[in-house]
CSV table of C-alpha atoms in Angstrom, one decimal:
chain,number,residue,atom,x,y,z
U,12,MET,CA,-85.1,4.5,50.7
U,13,GLN,CA,-83.9,5.3,47.3
U,14,THR,CA,-80.4,6.1,48.6
U,15,ILE,CA,-80.3,2.8,50.4
U,16,ILE,CA,-81.4,1.0,47.2
U,17,GLU,CA,-78.6,2.6,45.3
U,18,LEU,CA,-76.1,1.7,48.0
U,19,ILE,CA,-77.3,-2.0,48.0
U,20,ASN,CA,-77.0,-2.0,44.2
U,21,ASN,CA,-73.4,-0.8,44.5
U,22,TYR,CA,-72.2,-2.6,47.5
U,23,GLY,CA,-74.6,-5.5,48.2
U,24,TYR,CA,-73.8,-7.5,51.1
U,25,ILE,CA,-71.7,-4.9,53.0
U,26,ILE,CA,-74.6,-2.4,53.1
U,27,LEU,CA,-77.1,-5.2,54.0
U,28,PHE,CA,-74.9,-6.2,57.0
U,29,PHE,CA,-74.2,-2.7,58.4
U,30,ALA,CA,-77.7,-1.2,57.7
U,31,LEU,CA,-79.4,-4.0,59.6
U,32,ALA,CA,-76.9,-3.9,62.5
U,33,LEU,CA,-77.5,-0.1,62.8
U,34,GLU,CA,-81.2,-0.5,62.7
U,35,LEU,CA,-81.1,-2.9,65.6
U,36,ILE,CA,-78.9,-0.5,67.5
U,37,LEU,CA,-81.7,2.1,67.1
U,38,LEU,CA,-81.2,3.9,63.8
U,39,PRO,CA,-84.5,4.3,62.0
U,40,LEU,CA,-83.9,2.3,58.7
U,41,PRO,CA,-86.5,0.3,56.7
U,42,GLY,CA,-85.1,-3.2,57.4
U,43,GLU,CA,-87.9,-5.1,56.0
U,44,LEU,CA,-87.9,-3.1,52.7
U,45,MET,CA,-84.1,-3.6,52.4
U,46,MET,CA,-84.4,-7.3,52.8
U,47,THR,CA,-87.4,-7.5,50.5
U,48,TYR,CA,-85.3,-5.6,47.9
U,49,CYS,CA,-82.4,-8.0,48.4
U,50,GLY,CA,-84.8,-10.8,47.7
U,51,PHE,CA,-85.7,-9.1,44.4
U,52,LEU,CA,-82.0,-8.8,43.5
U,53,ILE,CA,-81.7,-12.6,44.2
U,54,TYR,CA,-84.7,-13.1,41.8
U,55,LYS,CA,-82.7,-11.1,39.2
U,56,GLY,CA,-79.6,-13.1,39.8
U,57,ASN,CA,-77.6,-10.1,41.2
U,58,MET,CA,-77.2,-11.7,44.7
U,59,ASP,CA,-77.3,-15.2,46.1
U,60,LEU,CA,-79.9,-16.5,48.6
U,61,LEU,CA,-77.7,-18.2,51.3
U,62,PRO,CA,-75.1,-15.5,51.5
U,63,SER,CA,-77.8,-12.8,51.7
U,64,ILE,CA,-79.6,-14.6,54.6
U,65,LEU,CA,-76.3,-15.3,56.4
U,66,THR,CA,-75.2,-11.7,55.9
U,67,ALA,CA,-78.5,-10.2,57.1
U,68,THR,CA,-78.7,-12.6,60.1
U,69,ALA,CA,-75.1,-11.7,61.1
U,70,GLY,CA,-75.9,-8.0,60.9
U,71,VAL,CA,-79.0,-8.2,62.9
U,72,THR,CA,-77.2,-10.4,65.4
U,73,LEU,CA,-74.4,-7.9,65.8
U,74,GLY,CA,-76.8,-5.1,66.3
U,75,ILE,CA,-79.0,-6.7,68.9
U,76,THR,CA,-76.0,-8.0,70.8
U,77,ILE,CA,-74.5,-4.5,71.0
U,78,SER,CA,-77.9,-3.3,72.3
U,79,TYR,CA,-78.0,-6.1,74.9
U,80,ILE,CA,-74.4,-5.3,76.1
U,81,THR,CA,-75.2,-1.6,76.2
U,82,GLY,CA,-78.3,-2.2,78.3
U,83,SER,CA,-76.5,-4.5,80.6
U,84,THR,CA,-73.5,-2.1,81.0
U,85,LEU,CA,-75.4,1.2,81.5
U,86,GLY,CA,-78.3,-0.2,83.6
U,87,GLU,CA,-81.8,0.9,84.3
U,88,ARG,CA,-80.8,4.2,86.1
U,89,PHE,CA,-79.0,5.5,83.0
U,90,PHE,CA,-82.1,4.9,80.7
U,91,GLN,CA,-84.5,6.2,83.3
U,92,LYS,CA,-82.5,9.4,83.3
U,93,TYR,CA,-81.3,9.8,79.7
U,94,GLY,CA,-83.2,7.3,77.7
U,95,SER,CA,-85.9,9.8,76.5
U,96,HIS,CA,-83.2,11.5,74.4
U,97,PHE,CA,-83.0,8.5,72.1
U,98,HIS,CA,-86.5,6.9,72.5
U,99,LEU,CA,-85.8,4.7,75.3
U,100,GLY,CA,-87.3,6.7,78.2
U,101,PRO,CA,-89.4,5.5,81.2
U,102,ASN,CA,-92.7,5.2,79.3
U,103,ARG,CA,-91.1,3.0,76.5
U,104,LEU,CA,-89.4,0.8,79.0
U,105,LYS,CA,-92.6,0.4,81.0
U,106,LYS,CA,-94.4,-0.6,77.8
U,107,VAL,CA,-91.8,-3.2,76.9
U,108,SER,CA,-91.8,-4.4,80.4
U,109,SER,CA,-95.5,-5.1,80.3
U,110,TRP,CA,-95.0,-7.0,77.1
U,111,PHE,CA,-92.3,-9.2,78.7
U,112,ASP,CA,-94.6,-9.9,81.6
U,113,THR,CA,-97.2,-11.2,79.2
U,114,TYR,CA,-95.1,-13.0,76.6
U,115,GLY,CA,-91.8,-13.7,78.4
U,116,THR,CA,-88.6,-14.2,76.5
U,117,LYS,CA,-90.6,-15.2,73.4
U,118,LEU,CA,-91.2,-11.5,72.8
U,119,ILE,CA,-87.5,-11.3,71.7
U,120,PHE,CA,-88.3,-13.7,68.9
U,121,LEU,CA,-91.6,-12.1,67.9
U,122,ALA,CA,-90.7,-8.5,68.3
U,123,TYR,CA,-88.6,-8.5,65.1
U,124,TYR,CA,-91.9,-8.2,63.2
U,125,ILE,CA,-93.1,-5.2,65.3
U,126,PRO,CA,-91.5,-1.8,64.3
U,127,GLY,CA,-90.7,0.3,67.2
U,128,ILE,CA,-90.4,-2.7,69.5
U,129,ARG,CA,-87.7,-4.8,67.9
U,130,HIS,CA,-85.2,-2.0,68.6
U,131,LEU,CA,-85.9,-2.1,72.3
U,132,THR,CA,-85.9,-5.8,73.3
U,133,GLY,CA,-82.1,-6.0,73.2
U,134,TYR,CA,-81.6,-3.0,75.5
U,135,PHE,CA,-84.4,-4.2,77.8
U,136,SER,CA,-82.9,-7.7,78.0
U,137,GLY,CA,-79.6,-6.2,79.1
U,138,ILE,CA,-81.2,-3.8,81.5
U,139,THR,CA,-83.1,-6.6,83.3
U,140,LYS,CA,-80.0,-8.8,83.3
U,141,LEU,CA,-81.7,-11.6,81.3
U,142,SER,CA,-79.2,-14.4,81.0
U,143,TYR,CA,-77.2,-14.2,77.8
U,144,LYS,CA,-78.1,-17.8,77.0
U,145,LYS,CA,-81.8,-17.1,77.1
U,146,PHE,CA,-81.4,-13.9,75.2
U,147,ALA,CA,-79.2,-15.5,72.5
U,148,LEU,CA,-81.5,-18.4,72.0
U,149,ASN,CA,-84.5,-16.2,71.2
U,150,ALA,CA,-82.6,-13.3,69.6
U,151,TYR,CA,-80.4,-15.2,67.2
U,152,LEU,CA,-83.0,-17.7,66.1
U,153,GLY,CA,-85.5,-14.9,65.7
U,154,ALA,CA,-82.9,-13.0,63.6
U,155,LEU,CA,-82.5,-15.9,61.2
U,156,VAL,CA,-86.3,-16.5,60.9
U,157,TRP,CA,-87.0,-12.7,60.4
U,158,THR,CA,-84.3,-12.2,57.7
U,159,SER,CA,-85.2,-15.3,56.0
U,160,THR,CA,-88.8,-14.4,55.9
U,161,PHE,CA,-88.4,-11.1,54.1
U,162,ILE,CA,-85.6,-12.0,51.8
U,163,LEU,CA,-87.6,-15.1,50.7
U,164,LEU,CA,-90.7,-12.8,50.4
U,165,GLY,CA,-88.8,-10.5,48.0
U,166,ASN,CA,-87.6,-13.4,46.0
U,167,PHE,CA,-91.1,-14.8,45.8
U,168,LEU,CA,-92.7,-11.5,44.8
U,169,GLY,CA,-90.0,-10.8,42.1
U,170,LEU,CA,-90.9,-7.8,40.0
U,171,ASN,CA,-93.7,-7.1,42.5
U,172,TRP,CA,-91.3,-6.6,45.4
U,173,TYR,CA,-92.1,-2.9,45.7
U,174,LYS,CA,-95.7,-3.6,46.5
U,175,PHE,CA,-94.7,-4.8,49.9
U,176,HIS,CA,-94.3,-1.1,50.9
U,177,TYR,CA,-98.0,-0.4,50.3
U,178,TYR,CA,-99.2,-3.5,52.2
U,179,SER,CA,-96.5,-4.0,54.8
U,180,LYS,CA,-98.8,-3.5,57.8
U,181,GLU,CA,-101.3,-6.1,56.6
U,182,LEU,CA,-98.6,-8.6,55.8
U,183,THR,CA,-96.8,-8.0,59.1
U,184,ILE,CA,-100.1,-8.8,61.0
U,185,VAL,CA,-100.5,-12.0,59.0
U,186,ILE,CA,-96.8,-13.0,59.6
U,187,ILE,CA,-97.1,-12.3,63.4
U,188,SER,CA,-100.3,-14.3,63.6
U,189,LEU,CA,-98.7,-17.2,61.9
U,190,ALA,CA,-95.6,-17.1,64.0
U,191,ALA,CA,-97.6,-16.8,67.2
U,192,SER,CA,-99.8,-19.8,66.2
U,193,ILE,CA,-96.8,-21.9,65.5
U,194,LEU,CA,-95.3,-21.1,68.9
U,195,LEU,CA,-98.5,-21.9,70.6
U,196,ILE,CA,-98.8,-25.2,68.9
U,197,LEU,CA,-95.3,-26.1,69.8
U,198,TYR,CA,-96.0,-25.1,73.4
U,199,ILE,CA,-99.1,-27.2,73.7
U,200,TYR,CA,-97.5,-30.1,72.0
U,201,LYS,CA,-94.7,-29.9,74.6
U,202,LYS,CA,-97.4,-29.7,77.4
U,203,SER,CA,-99.3,-32.7,75.9
U,204,GLN,CA,-96.4,-35.0,76.3
U,205,ILE,CA,-96.6,-34.5,80.1
U,206,SER,CA,-100.5,-34.5,80.2
U,207,VAL,CA,-100.7,-37.9,78.5
U,208,LEU,CA,-98.8,-39.4,81.4
U,209,LYS,CA,-100.9,-37.7,84.0
U,210,SER,CA,-104.6,-37.8,83.0
U,211,PRO,CA,-106.4,-39.2,79.9
U,212,TYR,CA,-109.3,-36.7,80.6
U,213,LYS,CA,-106.8,-33.8,80.4
U,214,THR,CA,-105.4,-35.3,77.2
U,215,MET,CA,-108.8,-35.3,75.5
U,216,ASN,CA,-109.3,-31.6,76.4
U,217,LEU,CA,-105.9,-30.9,75.1
U,218,LEU,CA,-106.5,-32.6,71.9
U,219,ASN,CA,-109.7,-30.6,71.4
U,220,SER,CA,-107.7,-27.4,72.0
U,221,ILE,CA,-105.1,-28.5,69.5
U,222,GLY,CA,-107.7,-29.1,66.9
U,223,LYS,CA,-109.1,-25.6,67.4
U,224,ILE,CA,-105.6,-24.2,67.1
U,225,LYS,CA,-104.8,-26.1,63.9
U,226,LEU,CA,-108.0,-24.7,62.4
U,227,ALA,CA,-106.9,-21.2,63.3
U,228,LEU,CA,-103.5,-21.9,61.9
U,229,PHE,CA,-104.9,-23.2,58.6
U,230,SER,CA,-107.0,-20.0,58.4
U,231,ILE,CA,-103.9,-17.8,58.8
U,232,VAL,CA,-102.0,-19.8,56.2
U,233,ALA,CA,-104.9,-19.4,53.9
U,234,MET,CA,-104.8,-15.6,54.5
U,235,LEU,CA,-101.1,-15.6,53.8
U,236,LEU,CA,-101.5,-17.5,50.5
U,237,GLY,CA,-104.3,-15.2,49.5
U,238,PHE,CA,-102.2,-12.2,50.2
U,239,PHE,CA,-99.4,-13.6,48.0
U,240,ALA,CA,-102.0,-14.2,45.3
U,241,PHE,CA,-103.2,-10.7,45.6
U,242,TYR,CA,-99.7,-9.4,45.2
U,243,ASN,CA,-99.1,-11.4,42.0
U,244,PHE,CA,-102.4,-10.4,40.3
U,245,THR,CA,-102.5,-6.7,41.2
């Protein structure tokens, strides 16, 4: 990590772009830490916020697009036979497949926050011949949200940016919970527009469910704010 920090200090946006692209292609690099450090450099005035977010998003977009094209071109047989040599063997593919069955294409969006999974979703999307339109919608929007999250976090933490390393797992859980809750609320809101037309009784049940979800979301936001406060006062 120290080497990457020195490279970012010297070359800034270029290293941010290529490092994140390579991470999404499958090179084990600490993406969140790099982006958090860039947020700190923005706090110091050494980098700018918008160019950093756009550069990081472009790098992630390039990396996951290359993995999608690679998966689509080489196909499932190649990865079944040779994938284990670069951590994309049958067991990994089966695990990601079960996640896709459960969460659908939304997994591409959420997987950015899950180390060990975000590197696989592009390949798997290509292997399964997921349409480019569906892939791009989730992958590129997810890239923008993911990069913005950690760059803004580093900027918010300022001099305490390095503490992210010690609490990254806990913070990742909170962020995933928050993102999942928001997606769930948006999904239910979309369904509610249909339910209102069909049945008032179903609508009342739906409103009760939304109330519970809002309460859960409020709790998660409170956890997140508490976590930030803990960072600032420790």
